[in-house]
C-alpha positions as a Python dict, from the first residue, in 0.01 Angstrom:
ca = {
    (1, 'M'): (0, 0, 0),
    (2, 'I'): (292, 252, 72),
    (3, 'N'): (452, 176, -267),
    (4, 'E'): (129, 271, -449),
    (5, 'T'): (121, 621, -302),
    (6, 'E'): (496, 674, -376),
    (7, 'E'): (433, 601, -747),
    (8, 'T'): (143, 854, -778),
    (9, 'C'): (336, 1119, -598),
    (10, 'H'): (440, 1402, -833),
    (11, 'R'): (678, 1700, -763),
    (12, 'F'): (509, 2039, -778),
    (13, 'I'): (814, 2200, -949),
    (14, 'D'): (795, 1959, -1236),
    (15, 'K'): (432, 2033, -1311),
    (16, 'H'): (466, 2410, -1231),
    (17, 'P'): (809, 2540, -1311),
    (18, 'D'): (932, 2869, -1141),
    (19, 'M'): (864, 3147, -1380),
    (20, 'T'): (1124, 3375, -1233),
    (21, 'N'): (1402, 3170, -1395),
    (22, 'E'): (1262, 3221, -1750),
    (23, 'P'): (1490, 3440, -1964),
    (24, 'S'): (1206, 3658, -2089),
    (25, 'V'): (1104, 3741, -1733),
    (26, 'L'): (1456, 3808, -1630),
    (27, 'V'): (1520, 4042, -1925),
    (28, 'T'): (1185, 4218, -1876),
    (29, 'F'): (1245, 4303, -1508),
    (30, 'S'): (1614, 4378, -1559),
    (31, 'I'): (1517, 4661, -1803),
    (32, 'L'): (1246, 4775, -1565),
    (33, 'Y'): (1475, 4802, -1270),
    (34, 'L'): (1753, 4960, -1486),
    (35, 'H'): (1514, 5241, -1579),
    (36, 'I'): (1410, 5289, -1222),
    (37, 'F'): (1775, 5306, -1121),
    (38, 'L'): (1886, 5543, -1397),
    (39, 'L'): (1583, 5773, -1345),
    (40, 'G'): (1654, 5781, -971),
    (41, 'V'): (2021, 5878, -1031),
    (42, 'L'): (1908, 6141, -1283),
    (43, 'G'): (1649, 6282, -1056),
    (44, 'N'): (1899, 6303, -762),
    (45, 'S'): (2163, 6465, -961),
    (46, 'A'): (1910, 6722, -1097),
    (47, 'V'): (1823, 6820, -741),
    (48, 'L'): (2191, 6894, -671),
}
């Protein structure tokens, strides 16, 4: 009986992979955060 349950057990990560490791997501958020960083530096230097 224990062997039957072990065979039907599936790993969650295999059925639903982590989207944060996808290259398209990494590129999108990298560009977004780069813009936030550059605009922050530009805004702070404009105040000075």
